CSV table of C-alpha atoms and ligand atoms in Angstrom, one decimal:
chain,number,residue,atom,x,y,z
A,27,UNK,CA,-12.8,-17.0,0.2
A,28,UNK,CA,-15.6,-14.5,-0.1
A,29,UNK,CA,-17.6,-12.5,2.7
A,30,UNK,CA,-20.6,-10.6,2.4
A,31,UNK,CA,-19.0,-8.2,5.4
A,32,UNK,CA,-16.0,-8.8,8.0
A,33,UNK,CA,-14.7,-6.8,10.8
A,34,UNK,CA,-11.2,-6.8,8.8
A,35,UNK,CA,-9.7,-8.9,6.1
A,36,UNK,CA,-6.4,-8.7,7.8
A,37,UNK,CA,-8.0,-9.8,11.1
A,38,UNK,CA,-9.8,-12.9,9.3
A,39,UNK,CA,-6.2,-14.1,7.2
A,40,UNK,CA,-4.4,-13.8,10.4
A,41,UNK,CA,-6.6,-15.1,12.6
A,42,UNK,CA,-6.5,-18.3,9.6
A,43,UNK,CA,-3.1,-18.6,9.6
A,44,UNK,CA,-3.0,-19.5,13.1
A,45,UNK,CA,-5.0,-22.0,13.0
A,46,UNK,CA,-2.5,-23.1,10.3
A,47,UNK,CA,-3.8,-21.5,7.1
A,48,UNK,CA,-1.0,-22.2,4.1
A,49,UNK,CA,0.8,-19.6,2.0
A,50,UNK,CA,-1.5,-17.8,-0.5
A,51,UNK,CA,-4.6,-17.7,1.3
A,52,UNK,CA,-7.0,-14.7,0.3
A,53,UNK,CA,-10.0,-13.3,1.8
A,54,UNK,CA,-12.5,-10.4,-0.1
A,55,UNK,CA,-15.3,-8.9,1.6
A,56,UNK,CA,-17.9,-6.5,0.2
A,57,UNK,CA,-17.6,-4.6,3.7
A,58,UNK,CA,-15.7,-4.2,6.5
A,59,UNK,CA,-17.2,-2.6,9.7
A,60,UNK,CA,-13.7,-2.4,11.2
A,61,UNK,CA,-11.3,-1.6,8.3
A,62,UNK,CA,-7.9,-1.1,9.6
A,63,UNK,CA,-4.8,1.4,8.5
A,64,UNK,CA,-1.7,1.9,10.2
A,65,UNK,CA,-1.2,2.8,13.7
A,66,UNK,CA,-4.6,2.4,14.7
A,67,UNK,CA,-6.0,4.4,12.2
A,68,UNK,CA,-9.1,3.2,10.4
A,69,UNK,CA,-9.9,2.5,6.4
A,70,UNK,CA,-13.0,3.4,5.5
A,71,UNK,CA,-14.8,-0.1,3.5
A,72,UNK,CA,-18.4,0.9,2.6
A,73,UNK,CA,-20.7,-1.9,1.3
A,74,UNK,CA,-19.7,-2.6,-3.0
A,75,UNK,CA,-17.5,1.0,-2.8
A,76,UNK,CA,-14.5,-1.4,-2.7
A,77,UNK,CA,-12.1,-4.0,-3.1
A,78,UNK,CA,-11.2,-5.4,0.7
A,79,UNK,CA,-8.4,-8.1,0.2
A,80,UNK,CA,-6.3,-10.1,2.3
A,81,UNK,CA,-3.6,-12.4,1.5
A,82,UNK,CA,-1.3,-14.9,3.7
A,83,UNK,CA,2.4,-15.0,2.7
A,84,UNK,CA,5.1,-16.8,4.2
A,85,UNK,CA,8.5,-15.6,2.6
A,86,UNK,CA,11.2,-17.6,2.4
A,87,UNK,CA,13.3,-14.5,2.4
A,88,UNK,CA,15.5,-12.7,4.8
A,89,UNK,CA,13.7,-11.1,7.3
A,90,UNK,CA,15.4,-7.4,6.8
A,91,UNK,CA,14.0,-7.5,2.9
A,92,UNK,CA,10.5,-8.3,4.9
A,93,UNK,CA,9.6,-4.5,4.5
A,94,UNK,CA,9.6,-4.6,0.2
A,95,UNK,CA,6.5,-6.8,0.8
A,96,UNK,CA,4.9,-3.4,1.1
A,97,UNK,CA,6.8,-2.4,-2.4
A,98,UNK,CA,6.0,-5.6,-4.3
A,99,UNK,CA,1.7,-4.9,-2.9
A,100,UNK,CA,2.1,-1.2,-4.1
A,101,UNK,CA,3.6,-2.3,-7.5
A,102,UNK,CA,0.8,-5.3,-8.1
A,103,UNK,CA,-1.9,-2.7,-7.2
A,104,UNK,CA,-0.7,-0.7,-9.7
A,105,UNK,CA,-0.5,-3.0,-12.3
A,106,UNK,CA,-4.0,-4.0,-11.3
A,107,UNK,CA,-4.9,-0.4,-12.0
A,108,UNK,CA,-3.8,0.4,-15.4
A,109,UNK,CA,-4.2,-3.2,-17.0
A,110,UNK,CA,-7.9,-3.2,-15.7
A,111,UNK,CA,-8.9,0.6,-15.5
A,112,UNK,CA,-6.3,2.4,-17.5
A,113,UNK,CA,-5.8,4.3,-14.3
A,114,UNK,CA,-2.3,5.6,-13.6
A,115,UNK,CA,-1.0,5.8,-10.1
A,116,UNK,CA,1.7,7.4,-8.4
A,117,UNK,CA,3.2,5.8,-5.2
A,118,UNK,CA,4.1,7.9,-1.8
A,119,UNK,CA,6.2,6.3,0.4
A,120,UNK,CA,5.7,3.4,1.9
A,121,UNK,CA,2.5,2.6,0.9
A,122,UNK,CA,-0.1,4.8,-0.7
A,123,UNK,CA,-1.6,4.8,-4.2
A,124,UNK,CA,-2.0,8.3,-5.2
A,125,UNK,CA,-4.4,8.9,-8.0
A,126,UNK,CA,-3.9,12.9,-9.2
A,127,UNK,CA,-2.6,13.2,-5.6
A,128,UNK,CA,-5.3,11.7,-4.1
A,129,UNK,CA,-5.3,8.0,-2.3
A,130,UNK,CA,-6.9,6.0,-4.4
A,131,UNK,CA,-5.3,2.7,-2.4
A,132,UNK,CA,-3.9,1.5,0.9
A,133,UNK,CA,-1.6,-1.4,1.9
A,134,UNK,CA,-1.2,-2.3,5.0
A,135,UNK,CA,1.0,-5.6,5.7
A,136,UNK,CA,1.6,-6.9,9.1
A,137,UNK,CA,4.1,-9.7,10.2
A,138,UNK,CA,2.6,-11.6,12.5
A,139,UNK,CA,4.0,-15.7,14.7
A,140,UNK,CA,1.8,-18.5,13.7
A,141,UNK,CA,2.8,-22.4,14.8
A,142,UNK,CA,4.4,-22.9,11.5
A,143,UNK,CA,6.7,-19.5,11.7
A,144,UNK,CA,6.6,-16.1,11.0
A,145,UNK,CA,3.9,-15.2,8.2
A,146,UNK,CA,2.8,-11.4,6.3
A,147,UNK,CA,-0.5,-10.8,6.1
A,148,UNK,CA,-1.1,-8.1,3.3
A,149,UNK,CA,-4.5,-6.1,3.3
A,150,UNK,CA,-5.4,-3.9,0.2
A,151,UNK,CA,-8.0,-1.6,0.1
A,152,UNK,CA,-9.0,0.1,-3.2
A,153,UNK,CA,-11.9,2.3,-3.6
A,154,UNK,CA,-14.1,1.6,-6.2
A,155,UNK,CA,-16.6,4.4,-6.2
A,156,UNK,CA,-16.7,7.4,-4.3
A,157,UNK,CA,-20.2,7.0,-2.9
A,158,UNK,CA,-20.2,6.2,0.5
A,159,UNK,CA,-16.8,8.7,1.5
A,160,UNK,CA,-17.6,10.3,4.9
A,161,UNK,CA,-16.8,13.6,4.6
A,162,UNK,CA,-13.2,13.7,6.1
A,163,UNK,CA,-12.2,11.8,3.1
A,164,UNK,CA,-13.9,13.6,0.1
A,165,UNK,CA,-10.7,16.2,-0.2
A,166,UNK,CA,-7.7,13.8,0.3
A,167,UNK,CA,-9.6,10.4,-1.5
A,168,UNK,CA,-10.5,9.1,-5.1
A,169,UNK,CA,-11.4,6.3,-6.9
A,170,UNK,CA,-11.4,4.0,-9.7
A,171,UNK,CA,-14.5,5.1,-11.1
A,172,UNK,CA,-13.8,8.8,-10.6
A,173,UNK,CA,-10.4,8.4,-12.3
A,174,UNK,CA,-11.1,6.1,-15.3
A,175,UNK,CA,-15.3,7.8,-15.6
A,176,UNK,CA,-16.3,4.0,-16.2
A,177,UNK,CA,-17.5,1.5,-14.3
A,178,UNK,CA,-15.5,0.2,-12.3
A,179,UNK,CA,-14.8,-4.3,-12.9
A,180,UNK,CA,-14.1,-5.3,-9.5
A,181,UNK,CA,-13.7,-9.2,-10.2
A,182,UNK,CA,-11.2,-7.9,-13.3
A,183,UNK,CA,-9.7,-5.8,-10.8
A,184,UNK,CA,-9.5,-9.1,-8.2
A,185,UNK,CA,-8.1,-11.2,-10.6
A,186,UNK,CA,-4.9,-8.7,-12.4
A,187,UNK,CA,-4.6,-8.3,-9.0
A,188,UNK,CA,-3.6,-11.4,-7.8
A,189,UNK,CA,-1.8,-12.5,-10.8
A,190,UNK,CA,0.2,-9.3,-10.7
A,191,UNK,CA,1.1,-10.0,-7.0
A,192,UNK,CA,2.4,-13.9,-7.9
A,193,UNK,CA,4.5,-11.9,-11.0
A,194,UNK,CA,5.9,-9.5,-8.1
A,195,UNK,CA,6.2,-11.9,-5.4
A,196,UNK,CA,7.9,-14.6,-6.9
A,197,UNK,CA,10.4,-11.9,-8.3
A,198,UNK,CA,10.9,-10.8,-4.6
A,199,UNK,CA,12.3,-14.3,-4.1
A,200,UNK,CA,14.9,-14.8,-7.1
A,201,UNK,CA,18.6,-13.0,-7.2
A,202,UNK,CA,19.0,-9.7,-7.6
A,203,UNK,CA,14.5,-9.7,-7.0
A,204,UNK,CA,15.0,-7.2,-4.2
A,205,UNK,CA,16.9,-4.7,-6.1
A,206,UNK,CA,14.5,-4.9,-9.5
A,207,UNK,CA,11.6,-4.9,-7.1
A,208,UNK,CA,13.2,-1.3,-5.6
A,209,UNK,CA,13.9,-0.2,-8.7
A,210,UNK,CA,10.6,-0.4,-10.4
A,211,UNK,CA,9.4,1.0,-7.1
A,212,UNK,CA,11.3,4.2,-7.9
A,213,UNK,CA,10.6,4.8,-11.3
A,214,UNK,CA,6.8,4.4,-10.6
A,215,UNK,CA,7.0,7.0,-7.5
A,216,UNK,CA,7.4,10.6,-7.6
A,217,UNK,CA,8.6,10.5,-3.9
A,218,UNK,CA,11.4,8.9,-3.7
A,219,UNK,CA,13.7,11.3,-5.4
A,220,UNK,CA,14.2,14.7,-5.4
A,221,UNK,CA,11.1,15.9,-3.5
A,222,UNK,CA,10.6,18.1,-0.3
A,223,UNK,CA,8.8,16.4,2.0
A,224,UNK,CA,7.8,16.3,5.8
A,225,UNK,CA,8.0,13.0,7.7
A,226,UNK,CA,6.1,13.0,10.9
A,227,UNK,CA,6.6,9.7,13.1
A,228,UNK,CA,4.6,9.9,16.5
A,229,UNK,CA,6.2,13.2,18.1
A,230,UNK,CA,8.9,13.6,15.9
A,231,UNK,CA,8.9,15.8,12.5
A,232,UNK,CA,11.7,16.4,10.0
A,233,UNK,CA,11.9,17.9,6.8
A,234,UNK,CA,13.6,16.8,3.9
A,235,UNK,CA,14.4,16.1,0.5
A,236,UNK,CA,14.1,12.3,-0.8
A,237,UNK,CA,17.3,10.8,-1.9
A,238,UNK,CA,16.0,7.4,-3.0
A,239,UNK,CA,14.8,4.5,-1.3
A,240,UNK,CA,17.6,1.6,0.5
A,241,UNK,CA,17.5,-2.1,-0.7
A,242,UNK,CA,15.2,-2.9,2.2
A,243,UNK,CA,12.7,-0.2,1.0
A,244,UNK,CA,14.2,2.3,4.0
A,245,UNK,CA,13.4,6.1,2.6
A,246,UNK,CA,17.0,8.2,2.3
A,247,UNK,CA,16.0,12.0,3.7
A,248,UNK,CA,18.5,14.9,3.1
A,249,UNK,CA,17.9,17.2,6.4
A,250,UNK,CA,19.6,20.5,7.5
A,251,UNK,CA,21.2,17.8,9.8
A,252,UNK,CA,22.9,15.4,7.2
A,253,UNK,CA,21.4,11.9,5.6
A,254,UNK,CA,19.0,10.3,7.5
A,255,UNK,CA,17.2,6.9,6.9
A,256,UNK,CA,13.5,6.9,7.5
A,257,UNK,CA,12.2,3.1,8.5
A,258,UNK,CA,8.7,4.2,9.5
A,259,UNK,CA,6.5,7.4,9.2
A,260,UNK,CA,3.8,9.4,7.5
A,261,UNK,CA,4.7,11.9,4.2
A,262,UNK,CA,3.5,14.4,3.1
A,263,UNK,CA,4.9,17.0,0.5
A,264,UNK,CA,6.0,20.1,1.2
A,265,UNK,CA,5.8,23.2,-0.9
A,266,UNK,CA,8.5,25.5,-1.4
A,267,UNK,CA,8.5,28.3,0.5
A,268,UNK,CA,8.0,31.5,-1.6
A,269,UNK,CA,10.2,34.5,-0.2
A,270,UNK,CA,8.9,37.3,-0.7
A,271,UNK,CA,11.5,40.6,-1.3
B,309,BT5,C1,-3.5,2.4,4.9
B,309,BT5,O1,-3.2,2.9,6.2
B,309,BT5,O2,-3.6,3.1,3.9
B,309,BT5,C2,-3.8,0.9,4.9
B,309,BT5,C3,-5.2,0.6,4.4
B,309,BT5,C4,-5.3,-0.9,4.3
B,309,BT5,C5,-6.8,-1.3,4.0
B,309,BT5,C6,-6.9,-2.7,3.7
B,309,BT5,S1,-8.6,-3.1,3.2
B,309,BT5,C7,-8.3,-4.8,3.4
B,309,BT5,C8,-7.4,-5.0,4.6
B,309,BT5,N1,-8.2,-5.2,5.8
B,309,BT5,C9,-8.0,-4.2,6.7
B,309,BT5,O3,-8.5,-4.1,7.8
B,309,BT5,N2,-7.1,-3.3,6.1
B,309,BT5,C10,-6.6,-3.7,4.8
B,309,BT5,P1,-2.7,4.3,6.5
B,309,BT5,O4,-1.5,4.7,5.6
B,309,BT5,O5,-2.5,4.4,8.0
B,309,BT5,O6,-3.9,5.3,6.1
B,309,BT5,C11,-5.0,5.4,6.8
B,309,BT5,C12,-5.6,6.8,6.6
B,309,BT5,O7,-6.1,6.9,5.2
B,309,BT5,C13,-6.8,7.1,7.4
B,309,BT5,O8,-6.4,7.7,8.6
B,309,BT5,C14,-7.6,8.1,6.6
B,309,BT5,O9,-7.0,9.4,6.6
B,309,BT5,C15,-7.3,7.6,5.2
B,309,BT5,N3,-8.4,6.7,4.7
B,309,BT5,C16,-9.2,5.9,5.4
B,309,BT5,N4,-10.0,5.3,4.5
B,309,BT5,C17,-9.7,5.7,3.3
B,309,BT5,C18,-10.2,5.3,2.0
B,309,BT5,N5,-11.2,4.4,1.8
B,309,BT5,N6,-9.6,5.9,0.9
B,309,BT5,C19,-8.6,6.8,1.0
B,309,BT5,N7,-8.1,7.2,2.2
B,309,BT5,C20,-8.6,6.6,3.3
């Protein structure tokens, strides 16, 4: 289903899927006046600057591997990306799409209870054109067309998308899925191994160095106070400190 402009995508899919929407329902908008991120935070969804997607899934998977949702959206983005665009993206844990370190796509994917059971909804936002950035953004965001210097194809873009998110989802759901799906993951992120990093989650902030991701897309942290597994959290990378003698 199409929309001129929405609130949020996420908002419309679940708001569907309670009145009993089926798996595999998908909303795009042109706009969205209240573009949501994580923890409140907003995504900013110009008029025609980007794609705006929602999906409805209802995994028939166990709830703990519920979290590689996130993993199987950022790897379909990507795919989207470089089969479309020739873009190449790099992916920070859990959920960004980093485009020469800037975000060039969110995911955000929320469980929510409908009549017939627990359902996902999975938002994506990629930017399309840099146009209409406020000014917060114009540092720390990028886009397709910036990247690739073309025009960007948004229904190409739509439609790798969503055929790269069946190829992903329905590997989520066969043996050994969850452990191909994580292992892809890796090799496409230059987070999850071997990099200094700061994870800040509400009050509390550690440092680390990435050890590799678990098999229910949990981040593995090497801190001054042993291993720790990180289920929820913003990173960002840390440089070195140069001593100086
Ligand atoms: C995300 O949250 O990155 C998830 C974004 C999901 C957006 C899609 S669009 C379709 C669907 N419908 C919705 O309402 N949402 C989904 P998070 O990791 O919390 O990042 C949010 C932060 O990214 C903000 O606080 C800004 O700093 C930054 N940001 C906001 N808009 C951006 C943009 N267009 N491009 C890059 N960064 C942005």
């Amino acid at each position: 289903m199409r929309y001129e402009s929405l609130p949020s995508t996420n908002s419309e899919v679940a708001r569907l899927a309670v009145e009993g929407a089926e798996e595999g329902l998908a909303i795009v908008a042109d706009e969205q006046t209240a573009g949501r991120g994580r923890l409140r935070r907003s995504w900013s969804s110009p008029k025609g600057a980007g794609l705006y997607f929602s999906i409805l899934l209802r995994p028939a998977i166990a709830v703990d591997r519920w979290p590689l949702i996130t993993f199987v959206a950022a790897l379909a983005a990507g795919d989207a990306l470089l089969e479309t665009s020739e873009v190449r993206t790099d992916i920070k844990w859990p959920n960004d799409l980093l485009a020469n370190e800037r975000k060039i796509c969110g995911i955000l994917a929320e469980a929510i209870e409908t009549p017939a059971g627990r359902a996902v909804v999975v938002g994506i936002g990629i930017n399309l054109t840099n146009n209409a950035f406020p000014q917060e953004l114009l540092g720390v965001a990028t886009s397709v067309a910036q990247e690739s210097g073309r025009r960007p194809e948004r229904e190409a873009i739509l439609n790798a998308l969503l055929a790269a998110l069946v190829r992903w989802y329905s590997l989520l759901h066969e043996p050994e899925g969850a452990e191909k799906i994580v292992a892809t993951w890796a090799s496409r992120s230059s987070y999850a191994s071997e990099r200094l990093v700061q994870v800040t989650n509400g009050a509390e902030i550690v440092q680390g160095i990435t050890r590799g991701v678990e098999n229910d897309g949990a981040l593995r942290l090497e801190t001054a106070q042993g291993l720790q597994v990180i289920r929820a959290g913003d990173v960002t990378s840390v440089r070195p400190a140069i001593i100086n003698i």
